[in-house]
Tab-separated table of C-alpha atoms in Angstrom:
chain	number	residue	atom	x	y	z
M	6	UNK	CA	80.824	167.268	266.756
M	7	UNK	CA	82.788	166.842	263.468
M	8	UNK	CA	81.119	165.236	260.459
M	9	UNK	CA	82.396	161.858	260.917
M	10	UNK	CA	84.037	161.238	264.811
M	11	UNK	CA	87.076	158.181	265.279
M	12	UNK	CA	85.730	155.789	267.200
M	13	UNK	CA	88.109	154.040	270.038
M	14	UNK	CA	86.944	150.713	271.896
M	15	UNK	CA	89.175	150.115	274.763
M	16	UNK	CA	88.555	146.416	276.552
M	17	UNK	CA	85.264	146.434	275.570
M	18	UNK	CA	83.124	143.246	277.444
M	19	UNK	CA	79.761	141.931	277.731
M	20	UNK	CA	78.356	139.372	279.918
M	21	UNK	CA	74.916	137.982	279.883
M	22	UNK	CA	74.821	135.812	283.157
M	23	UNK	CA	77.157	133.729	282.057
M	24	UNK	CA	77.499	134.306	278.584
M	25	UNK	CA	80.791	136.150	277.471
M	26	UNK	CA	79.139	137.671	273.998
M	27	UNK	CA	82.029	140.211	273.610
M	28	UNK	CA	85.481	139.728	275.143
M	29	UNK	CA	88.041	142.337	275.908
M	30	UNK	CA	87.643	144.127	272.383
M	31	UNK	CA	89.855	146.591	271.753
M	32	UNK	CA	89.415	148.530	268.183
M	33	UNK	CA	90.058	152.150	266.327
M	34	UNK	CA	87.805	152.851	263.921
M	35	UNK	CA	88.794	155.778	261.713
M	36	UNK	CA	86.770	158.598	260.966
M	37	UNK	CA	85.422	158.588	257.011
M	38	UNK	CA	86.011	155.193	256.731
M	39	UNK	CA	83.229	152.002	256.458
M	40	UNK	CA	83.711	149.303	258.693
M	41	UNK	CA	81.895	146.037	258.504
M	42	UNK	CA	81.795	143.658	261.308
M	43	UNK	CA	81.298	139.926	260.101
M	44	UNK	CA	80.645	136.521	261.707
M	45	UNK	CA	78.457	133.758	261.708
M	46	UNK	CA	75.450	133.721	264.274
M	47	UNK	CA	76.881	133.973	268.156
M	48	UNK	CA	79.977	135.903	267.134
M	49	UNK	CA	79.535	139.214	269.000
M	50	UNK	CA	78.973	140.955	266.113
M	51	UNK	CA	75.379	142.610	266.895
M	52	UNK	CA	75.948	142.751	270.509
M	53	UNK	CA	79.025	145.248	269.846
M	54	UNK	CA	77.129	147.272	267.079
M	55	UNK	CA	74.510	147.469	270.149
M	56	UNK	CA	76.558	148.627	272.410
M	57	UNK	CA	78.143	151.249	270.189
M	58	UNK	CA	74.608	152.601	269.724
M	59	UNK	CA	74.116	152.789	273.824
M	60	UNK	CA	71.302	150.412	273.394
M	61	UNK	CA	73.405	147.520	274.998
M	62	UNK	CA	75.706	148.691	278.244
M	63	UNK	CA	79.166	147.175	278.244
M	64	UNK	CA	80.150	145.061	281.542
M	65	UNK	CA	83.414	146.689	281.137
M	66	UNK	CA	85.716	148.965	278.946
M	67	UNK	CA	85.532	152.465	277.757
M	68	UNK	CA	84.091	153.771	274.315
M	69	UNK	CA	85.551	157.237	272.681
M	70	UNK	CA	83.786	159.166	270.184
M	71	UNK	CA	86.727	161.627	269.054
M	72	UNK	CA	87.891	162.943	272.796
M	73	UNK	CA	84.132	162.018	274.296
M	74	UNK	CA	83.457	158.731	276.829
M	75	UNK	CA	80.140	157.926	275.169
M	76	UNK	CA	80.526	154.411	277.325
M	77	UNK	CA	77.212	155.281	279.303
M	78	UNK	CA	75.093	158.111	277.096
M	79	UNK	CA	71.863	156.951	276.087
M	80	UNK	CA	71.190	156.346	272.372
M	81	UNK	CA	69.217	159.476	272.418
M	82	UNK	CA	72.625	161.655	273.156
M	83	UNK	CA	75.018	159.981	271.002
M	84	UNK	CA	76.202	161.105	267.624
M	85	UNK	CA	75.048	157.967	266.130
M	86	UNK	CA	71.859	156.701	264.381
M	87	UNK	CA	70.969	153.264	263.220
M	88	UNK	CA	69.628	151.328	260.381
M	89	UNK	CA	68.050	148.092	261.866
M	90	UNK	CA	67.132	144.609	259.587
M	91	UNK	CA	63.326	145.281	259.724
M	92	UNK	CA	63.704	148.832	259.331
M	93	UNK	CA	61.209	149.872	262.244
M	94	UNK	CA	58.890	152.495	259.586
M	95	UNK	CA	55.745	153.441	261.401
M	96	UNK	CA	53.062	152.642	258.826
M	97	UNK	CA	50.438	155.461	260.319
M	98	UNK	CA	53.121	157.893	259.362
M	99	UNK	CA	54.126	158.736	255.583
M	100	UNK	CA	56.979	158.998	253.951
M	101	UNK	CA	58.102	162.139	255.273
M	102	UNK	CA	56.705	161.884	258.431
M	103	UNK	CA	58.753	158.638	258.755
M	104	UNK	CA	62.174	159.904	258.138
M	105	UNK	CA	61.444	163.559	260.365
M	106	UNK	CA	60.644	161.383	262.792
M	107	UNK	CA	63.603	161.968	265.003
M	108	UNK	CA	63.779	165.963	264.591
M	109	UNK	CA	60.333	166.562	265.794
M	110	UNK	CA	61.129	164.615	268.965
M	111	UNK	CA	63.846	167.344	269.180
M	112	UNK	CA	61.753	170.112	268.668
M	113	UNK	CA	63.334	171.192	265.515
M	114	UNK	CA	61.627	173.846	263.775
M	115	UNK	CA	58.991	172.740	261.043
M	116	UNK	CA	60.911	174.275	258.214
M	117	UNK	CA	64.376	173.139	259.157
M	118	UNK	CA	62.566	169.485	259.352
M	119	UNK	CA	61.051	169.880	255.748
M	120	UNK	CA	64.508	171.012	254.709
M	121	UNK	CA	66.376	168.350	255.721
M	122	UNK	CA	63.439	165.400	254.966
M	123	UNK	CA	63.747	166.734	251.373
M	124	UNK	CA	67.890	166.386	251.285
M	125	UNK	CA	67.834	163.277	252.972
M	126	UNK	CA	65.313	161.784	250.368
M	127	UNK	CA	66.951	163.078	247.475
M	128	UNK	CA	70.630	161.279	248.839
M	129	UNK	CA	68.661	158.596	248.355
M	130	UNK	CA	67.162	158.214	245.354
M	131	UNK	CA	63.650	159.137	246.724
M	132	UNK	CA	63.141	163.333	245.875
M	133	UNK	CA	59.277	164.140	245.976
M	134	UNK	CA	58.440	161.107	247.955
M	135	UNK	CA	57.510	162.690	251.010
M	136	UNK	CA	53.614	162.217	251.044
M	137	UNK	CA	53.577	158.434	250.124
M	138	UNK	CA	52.442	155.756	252.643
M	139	UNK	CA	54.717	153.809	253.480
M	140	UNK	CA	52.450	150.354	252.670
M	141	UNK	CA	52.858	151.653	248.563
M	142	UNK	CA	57.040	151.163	249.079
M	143	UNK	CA	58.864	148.598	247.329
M	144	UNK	CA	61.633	146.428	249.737
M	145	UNK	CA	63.877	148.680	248.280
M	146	UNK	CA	62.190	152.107	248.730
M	147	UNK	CA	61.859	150.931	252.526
M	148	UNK	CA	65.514	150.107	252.869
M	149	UNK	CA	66.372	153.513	251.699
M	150	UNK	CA	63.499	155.328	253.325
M	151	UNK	CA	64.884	153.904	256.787
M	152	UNK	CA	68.581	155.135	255.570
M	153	UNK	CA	66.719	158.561	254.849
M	154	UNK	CA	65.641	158.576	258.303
M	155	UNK	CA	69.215	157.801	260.129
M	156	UNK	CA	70.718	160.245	257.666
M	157	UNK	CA	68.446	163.159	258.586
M	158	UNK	CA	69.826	163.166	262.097
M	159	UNK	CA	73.338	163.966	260.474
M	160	UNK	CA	75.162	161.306	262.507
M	161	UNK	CA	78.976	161.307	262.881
M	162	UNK	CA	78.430	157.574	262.894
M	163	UNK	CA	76.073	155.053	260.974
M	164	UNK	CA	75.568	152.137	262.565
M	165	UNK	CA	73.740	149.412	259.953
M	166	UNK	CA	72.578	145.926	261.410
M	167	UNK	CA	72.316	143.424	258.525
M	168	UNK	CA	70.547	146.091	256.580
M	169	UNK	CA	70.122	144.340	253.431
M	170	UNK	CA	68.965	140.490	254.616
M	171	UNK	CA	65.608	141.289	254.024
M	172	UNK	CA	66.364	142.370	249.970
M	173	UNK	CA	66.704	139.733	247.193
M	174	UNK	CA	69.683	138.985	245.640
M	175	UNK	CA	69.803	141.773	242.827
M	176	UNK	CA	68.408	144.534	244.704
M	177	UNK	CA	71.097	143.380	247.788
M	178	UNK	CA	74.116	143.764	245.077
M	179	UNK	CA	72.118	146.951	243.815
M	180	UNK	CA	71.738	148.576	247.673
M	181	UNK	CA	75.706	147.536	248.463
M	182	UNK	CA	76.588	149.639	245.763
M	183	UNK	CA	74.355	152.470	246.896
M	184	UNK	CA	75.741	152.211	250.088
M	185	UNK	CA	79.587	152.272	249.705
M	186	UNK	CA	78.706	155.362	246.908
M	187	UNK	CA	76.714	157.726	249.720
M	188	UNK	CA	78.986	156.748	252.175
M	189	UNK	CA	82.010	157.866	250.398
M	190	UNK	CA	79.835	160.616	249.457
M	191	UNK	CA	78.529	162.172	253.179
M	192	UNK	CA	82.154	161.379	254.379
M	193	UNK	CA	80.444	159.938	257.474
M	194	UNK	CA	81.508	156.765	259.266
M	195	UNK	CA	79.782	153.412	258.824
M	196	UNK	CA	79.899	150.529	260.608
M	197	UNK	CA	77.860	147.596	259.466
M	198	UNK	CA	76.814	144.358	260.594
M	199	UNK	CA	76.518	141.046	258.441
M	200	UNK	CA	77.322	137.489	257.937
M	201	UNK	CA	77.204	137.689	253.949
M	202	UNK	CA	81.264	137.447	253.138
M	203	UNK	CA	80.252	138.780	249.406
M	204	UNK	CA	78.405	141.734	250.608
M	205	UNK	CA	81.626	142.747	253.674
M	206	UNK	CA	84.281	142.604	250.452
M	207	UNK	CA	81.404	144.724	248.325
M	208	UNK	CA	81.622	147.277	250.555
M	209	UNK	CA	84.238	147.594	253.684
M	210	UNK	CA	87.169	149.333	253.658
M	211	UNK	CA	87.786	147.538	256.778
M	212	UNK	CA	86.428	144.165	257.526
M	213	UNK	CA	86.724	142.544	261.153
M	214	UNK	CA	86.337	139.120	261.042
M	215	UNK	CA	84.706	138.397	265.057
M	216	UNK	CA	84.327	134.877	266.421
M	217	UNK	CA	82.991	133.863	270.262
M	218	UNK	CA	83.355	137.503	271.090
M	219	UNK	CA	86.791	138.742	269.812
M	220	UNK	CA	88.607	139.965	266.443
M	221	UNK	CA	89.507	136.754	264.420
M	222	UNK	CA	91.090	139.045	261.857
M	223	UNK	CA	90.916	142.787	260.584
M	224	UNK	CA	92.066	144.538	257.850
M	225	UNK	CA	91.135	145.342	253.637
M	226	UNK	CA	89.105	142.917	252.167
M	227	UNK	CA	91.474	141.971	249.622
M	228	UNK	CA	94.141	141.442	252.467
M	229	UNK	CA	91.778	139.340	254.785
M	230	UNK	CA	91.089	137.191	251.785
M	231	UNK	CA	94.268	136.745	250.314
M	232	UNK	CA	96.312	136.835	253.537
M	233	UNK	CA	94.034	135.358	256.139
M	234	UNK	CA	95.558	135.292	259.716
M	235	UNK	CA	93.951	132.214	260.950
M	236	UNK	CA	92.024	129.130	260.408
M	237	UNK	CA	89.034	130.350	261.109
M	238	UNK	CA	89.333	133.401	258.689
M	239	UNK	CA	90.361	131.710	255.857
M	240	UNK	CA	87.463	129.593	255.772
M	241	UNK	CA	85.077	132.065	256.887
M	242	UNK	CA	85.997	134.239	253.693
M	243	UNK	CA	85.349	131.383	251.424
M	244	UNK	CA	86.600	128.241	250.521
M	245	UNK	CA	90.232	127.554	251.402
M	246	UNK	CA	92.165	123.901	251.149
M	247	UNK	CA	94.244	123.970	254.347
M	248	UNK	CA	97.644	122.180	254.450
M	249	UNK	CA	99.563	120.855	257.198
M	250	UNK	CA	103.124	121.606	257.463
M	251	UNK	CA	106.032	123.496	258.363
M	252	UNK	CA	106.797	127.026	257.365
M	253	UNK	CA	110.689	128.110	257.088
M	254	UNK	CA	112.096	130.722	255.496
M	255	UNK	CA	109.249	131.525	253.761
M	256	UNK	CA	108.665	128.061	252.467
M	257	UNK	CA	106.223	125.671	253.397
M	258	UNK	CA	107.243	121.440	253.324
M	259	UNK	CA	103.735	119.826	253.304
M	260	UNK	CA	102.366	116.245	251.887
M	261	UNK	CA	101.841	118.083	248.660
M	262	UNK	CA	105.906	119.008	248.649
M	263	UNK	CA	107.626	122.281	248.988
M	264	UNK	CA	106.492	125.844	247.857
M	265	UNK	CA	106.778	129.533	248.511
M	266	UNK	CA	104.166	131.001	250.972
M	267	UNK	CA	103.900	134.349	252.154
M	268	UNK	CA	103.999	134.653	255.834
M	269	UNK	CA	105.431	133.626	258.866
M	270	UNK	CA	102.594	131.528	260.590
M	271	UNK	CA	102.928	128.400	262.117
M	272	UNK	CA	99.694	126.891	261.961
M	273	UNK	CA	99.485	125.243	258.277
M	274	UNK	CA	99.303	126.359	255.080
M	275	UNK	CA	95.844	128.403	253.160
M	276	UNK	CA	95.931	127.937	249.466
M	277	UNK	CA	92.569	129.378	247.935
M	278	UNK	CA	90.699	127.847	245.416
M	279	UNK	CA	91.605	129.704	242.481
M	280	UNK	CA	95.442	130.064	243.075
M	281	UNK	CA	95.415	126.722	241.833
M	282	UNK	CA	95.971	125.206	237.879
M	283	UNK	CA	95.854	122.749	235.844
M	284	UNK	CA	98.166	124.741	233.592
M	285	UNK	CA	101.805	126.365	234.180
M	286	UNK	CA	102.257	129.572	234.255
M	287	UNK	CA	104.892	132.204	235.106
M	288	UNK	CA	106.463	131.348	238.589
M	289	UNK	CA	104.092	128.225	239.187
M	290	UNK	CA	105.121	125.646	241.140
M	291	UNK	CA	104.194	121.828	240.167
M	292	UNK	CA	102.503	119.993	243.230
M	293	UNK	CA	102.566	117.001	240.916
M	294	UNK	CA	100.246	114.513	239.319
M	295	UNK	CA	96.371	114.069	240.855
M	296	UNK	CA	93.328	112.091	240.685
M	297	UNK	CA	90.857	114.506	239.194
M	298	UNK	CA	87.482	113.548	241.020
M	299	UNK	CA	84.782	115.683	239.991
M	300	UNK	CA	84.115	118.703	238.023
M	301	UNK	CA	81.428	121.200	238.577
M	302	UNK	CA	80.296	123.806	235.794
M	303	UNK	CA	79.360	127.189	237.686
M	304	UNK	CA	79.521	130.021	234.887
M	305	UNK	CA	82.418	131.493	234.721
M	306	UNK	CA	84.327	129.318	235.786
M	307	UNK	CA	84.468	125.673	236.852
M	308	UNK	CA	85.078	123.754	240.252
M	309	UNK	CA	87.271	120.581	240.305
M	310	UNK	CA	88.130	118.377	243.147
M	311	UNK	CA	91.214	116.463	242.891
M	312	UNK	CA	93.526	113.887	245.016
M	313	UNK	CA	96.776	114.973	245.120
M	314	UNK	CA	98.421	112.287	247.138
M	315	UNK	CA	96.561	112.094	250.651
M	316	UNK	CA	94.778	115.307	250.719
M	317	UNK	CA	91.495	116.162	248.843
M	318	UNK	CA	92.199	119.518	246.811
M	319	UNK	CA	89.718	122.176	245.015
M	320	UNK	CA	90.494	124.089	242.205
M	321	UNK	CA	88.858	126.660	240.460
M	322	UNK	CA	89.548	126.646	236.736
M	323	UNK	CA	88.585	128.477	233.731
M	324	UNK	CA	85.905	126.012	231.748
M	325	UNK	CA	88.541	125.632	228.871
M	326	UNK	CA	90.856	123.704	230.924
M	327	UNK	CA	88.875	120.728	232.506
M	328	UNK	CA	89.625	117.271	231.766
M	329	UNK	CA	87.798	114.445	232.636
M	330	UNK	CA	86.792	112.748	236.001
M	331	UNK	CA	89.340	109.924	235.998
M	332	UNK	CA	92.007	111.121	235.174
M	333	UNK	CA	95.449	112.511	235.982
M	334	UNK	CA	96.364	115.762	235.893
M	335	UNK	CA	99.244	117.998	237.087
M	336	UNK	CA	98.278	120.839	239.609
M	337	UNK	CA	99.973	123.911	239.498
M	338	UNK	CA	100.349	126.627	242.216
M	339	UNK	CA	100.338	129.784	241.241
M	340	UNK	CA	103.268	132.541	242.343
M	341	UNK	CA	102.377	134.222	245.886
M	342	UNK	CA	99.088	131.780	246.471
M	343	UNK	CA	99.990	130.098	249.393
M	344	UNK	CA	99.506	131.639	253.046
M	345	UNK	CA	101.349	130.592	256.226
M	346	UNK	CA	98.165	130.802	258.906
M	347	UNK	CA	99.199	131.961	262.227
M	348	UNK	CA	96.603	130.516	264.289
């Protein structure tokens, strides 16, 4: 088996009783490359990572590793290992006990074991810290001591479910960084499992967007965001005002008048947040005078809802141009910031 294996998902389903979790998923995962599956709660998301790992058995489809049908081999034979949420560290077993784990249920020799404990530590930050216990770990320590573990196995594919949920904020940004740096490092394929938008665009160089059991949308982060396909995805990936109207020629008539949009969708129009002004600029387009509602301070920047006509409008705007709630202002949208949804 190479280092890192393509993975192919032909018409992948599974039922439970009645329950369609995944639907007819078809997918090609390129080898090297990190992949993160995102959805809210119910989307399929999990189920599929299961059944990649063999511990969930597809109802139908096939599931090629390279050339191999791995649709039936147990976890135990794949090329695969997993990182779950809670990590699943025996705490009778140290540090290095923990992450050999899997090699002395294969009989590998004692030395080899030691060998590869020690490399798998020090790719993660944790040389010498073979004879701790595992209760004197940090969060973080743990999180890396279970990667440690998966690693060790030299998988052609890493399979991480919501790994970082359990981390706080810092140490999550901290760990996503880690993450995309050994990955891209080893050369091994990841796919990974979460519902936190910020962390997917952190990391992916694929996201798939899944909803009630099939792919919503697919593709770079900055394309999924900037280019959403559908309704769904453009909200999903963070805020989005949605416009109703009629896309021709690449232009979009809508309530809030006529404008360029990239695209060829027919199901309204997704303008994000920050592709909107209250100042011209180069290529801009003038929606026209609004009702400026409320304003928000959030750091960097600040958040302003409008009322441009009949539709309720957010902005996001650098704190130097707010005005006050009350009164008019002109909107501006910026060149290339409108999307033509397909769906």
């Amino acid at each position: 088996m190479t280092k890192a294996a393509h993975l192919s998902l032909r018409g992948l389903t599974k039922h439970f009783g009645e329950v369609v979790a995944v639907r007819d998923l078809t997918l090609d995962i390129p080898a090297s490359t990190y992949v993160v599956l995102l959805g809210p709660s119910g989307s399929g998301k999990t189920t599929l990572l299961s059944m990649i790992g063999g511990f969930t058995a597809p109802t139908a489809g096939t599931m090629l590793l390279d050339t191999a049908d791995i649709t039936m081999m147990q976890p135990a034979q794949r090329p695969t290992a997993t990182v779950f949420q809670d990590y699943a560290l025996f705490p009778h077993l140290n540090v290095g006990e923990n992450v050999g784990f899997g090699l002395s249920v294969r009989k590998i020799a004692k030395a080899e074991i030691k060998r590869r404990v020690a490399d798998a530590l020090e790719m993660v930050g944790l040389a010498g810290f073979e004879n701790r216990r595992i209760s004197e770990a940090s969060g973080g320590q743990r999180q890396r001591i279970a990667l440690a573990r998966a690693l060790v196995t030299q998988p052609a594919i890493l399979l991480l479910d919501e790994p970082l949920g359990a981390l706080d904020l810092n140490l999550r940004r901290q760990m996503q960084d880690e993450l995309r740096a050994l990955q891209k490092r080893e050369g091994r394929t990841f796919v990974h499992v979460t519902h936190d938008q910020e962390e997917a665009m952190a990391i992916a160089d694929k996201i798939i967007i899944m909803k009630d059991g099939v792919i919503e949308d697919a593709g770079p982060p900055q394309d999924v965001y900037s280019r959403p396909r559908s309704r769904f995805s453009a909200q999903f990936m963070g805020e989005s005002n949605i416009v109703e109207g009629t896309v021709i020629g690449g232009f979009a008539d809508t309530q809030l008048g006529r404008f360029p949009v990239a695209g060829n969708g027919v199901a309204g129009v997704s303008i994000r947040p920050e592709n909107l002004a209250l100042t011209s600029s180069d290529g801009s387009v003038s929606l026209g005078l609004a009702d400026l509602d409320e304003t928000v301070f959030q750091g960097g920047f600040v958040r302003v809802t409008a009322k441009l006509g009949n539709e309720t409008i957010r902005l996001r705007v650098p704190p130097v141009d707010i005005a006050n709630a009350g009164e008019k202002v002109e909107i501006f949208l910026k060149r290339g910031g409108a999307t033509a949804l397909e769906a």
